[in-house]
């Protein structure tokens, strides 16, 4: 089955990381990028992620992505989706970055998120279960900001309000501001915090059965369940409310209650910046009890669910970017994952060795050799290699 799916058709890099110049066309649905350590595999996916989301998944500062010694970097990508055909471009300079869609400057970088939707799976994601709640919030937010423009706006607004509210609390703590001025921010805080929590609650409600099903397919035995735990949920409560009105009341009440302590500490102590996503296997916390292999399966199921949820929100499958993760999975998990992705999405896979990838993948995909910032189709690379001795 090849339903609706976003497809990258071509990619051009200029002075991006270790690529001086790269022009790559990507016909077809499966592409395997093979190469040793430090050759440019992750950099390639980072470039795609950059035009998809407006930011890198790993660079602390955008400037780091400019090739050392070069004045600026550029990533240009052509894709086709339900929106039609479009060209995305990001230019990085030491003074900042600019994005263009079809040659037109995009005023707000966040708008880029409305074009190329992508699901990225990197080895770091394997900490999703064991890591802190921040990783799980990032998991939720990452898919929601791409799939729901309204969520993106609410989250951006909330973060702005949170920063301003924190600044004010800090000033009050130093005896500079008045507690009365806090009220203006509180109203806005309640509104945007509630919207964020509401969207997250609905998303997890949809994600949980998708993850459970994927988990069933990959692992068989135990039942995976995802539960959203907004910060205000009591220990004894099982389910997060999904009604916006109820959420608003809870946020308001928590804010009232926290106020004396917030004033003393000089910072916000409540809000969706403290939410978590609980994962259980047969009703027991995966974070506390799952074995290593079980954790991997849970993460895998979460990633498949992400792909499916985004497809249901968007009406088409996002591009799937797998950075060196398949080789970390055993053959059973590899096969299950590949089965889900194949035929539905355009998938770009990187790996250090072809032999660690499932044979079916190698046969059906196009393989490329990545070497020192250059990419060649595998056949050519082999030919050149043998000529060169
Ligand atoms: N701004 C930059 N300019 C030039 N080279 C850079 C820049 N940033 C990173 N590099 C280099 O790019 C190289 C390739 O990095 P990349 O992360 O893509 O490797 P990789 O192929 O994914 O390797 P691994 O298999 O170890 O993950 C690294 O050796 C790094 O030093
Ligand atoms: Mg890498």
PDB file of C-alpha atoms and ligand atoms in Angstrom, residues 37-38 40-43 58 323-324 350, ligand 2:
ATOM      1  CA  UNK A  37      31.725   7.236  11.939  1.00  0.00           C
ATOM      2  CA  UNK A  38      32.068  10.953  11.373  1.00  0.00           C
ATOM      3  CA  UNK A  40      28.188  12.973   7.565  1.00  0.00           C
ATOM      4  CA  UNK A  41      25.210  10.643   8.056  1.00  0.00           C
ATOM      5  CA  UNK A  42      23.646  12.454  10.985  1.00  0.00           C
ATOM      6  CA  UNK A  43      24.507  15.799   9.395  1.00  0.00           C
ATOM      7  CA  UNK A  58      21.269  18.656  18.371  1.00  0.00           C
ATOM      8  CA  UNK A 323      19.498   7.775  12.468  1.00  0.00           C
ATOM      9  CA  UNK A 324      21.392   4.650  13.280  1.00  0.00           C
ATOM     10  CA  UNK A 350      21.494   5.745   8.241  1.00  0.00           C
TER      11      UNK A 350
HETATM   12 MG1  LIG B   2      25.673   9.866  13.379  1.00  0.00          MG
END
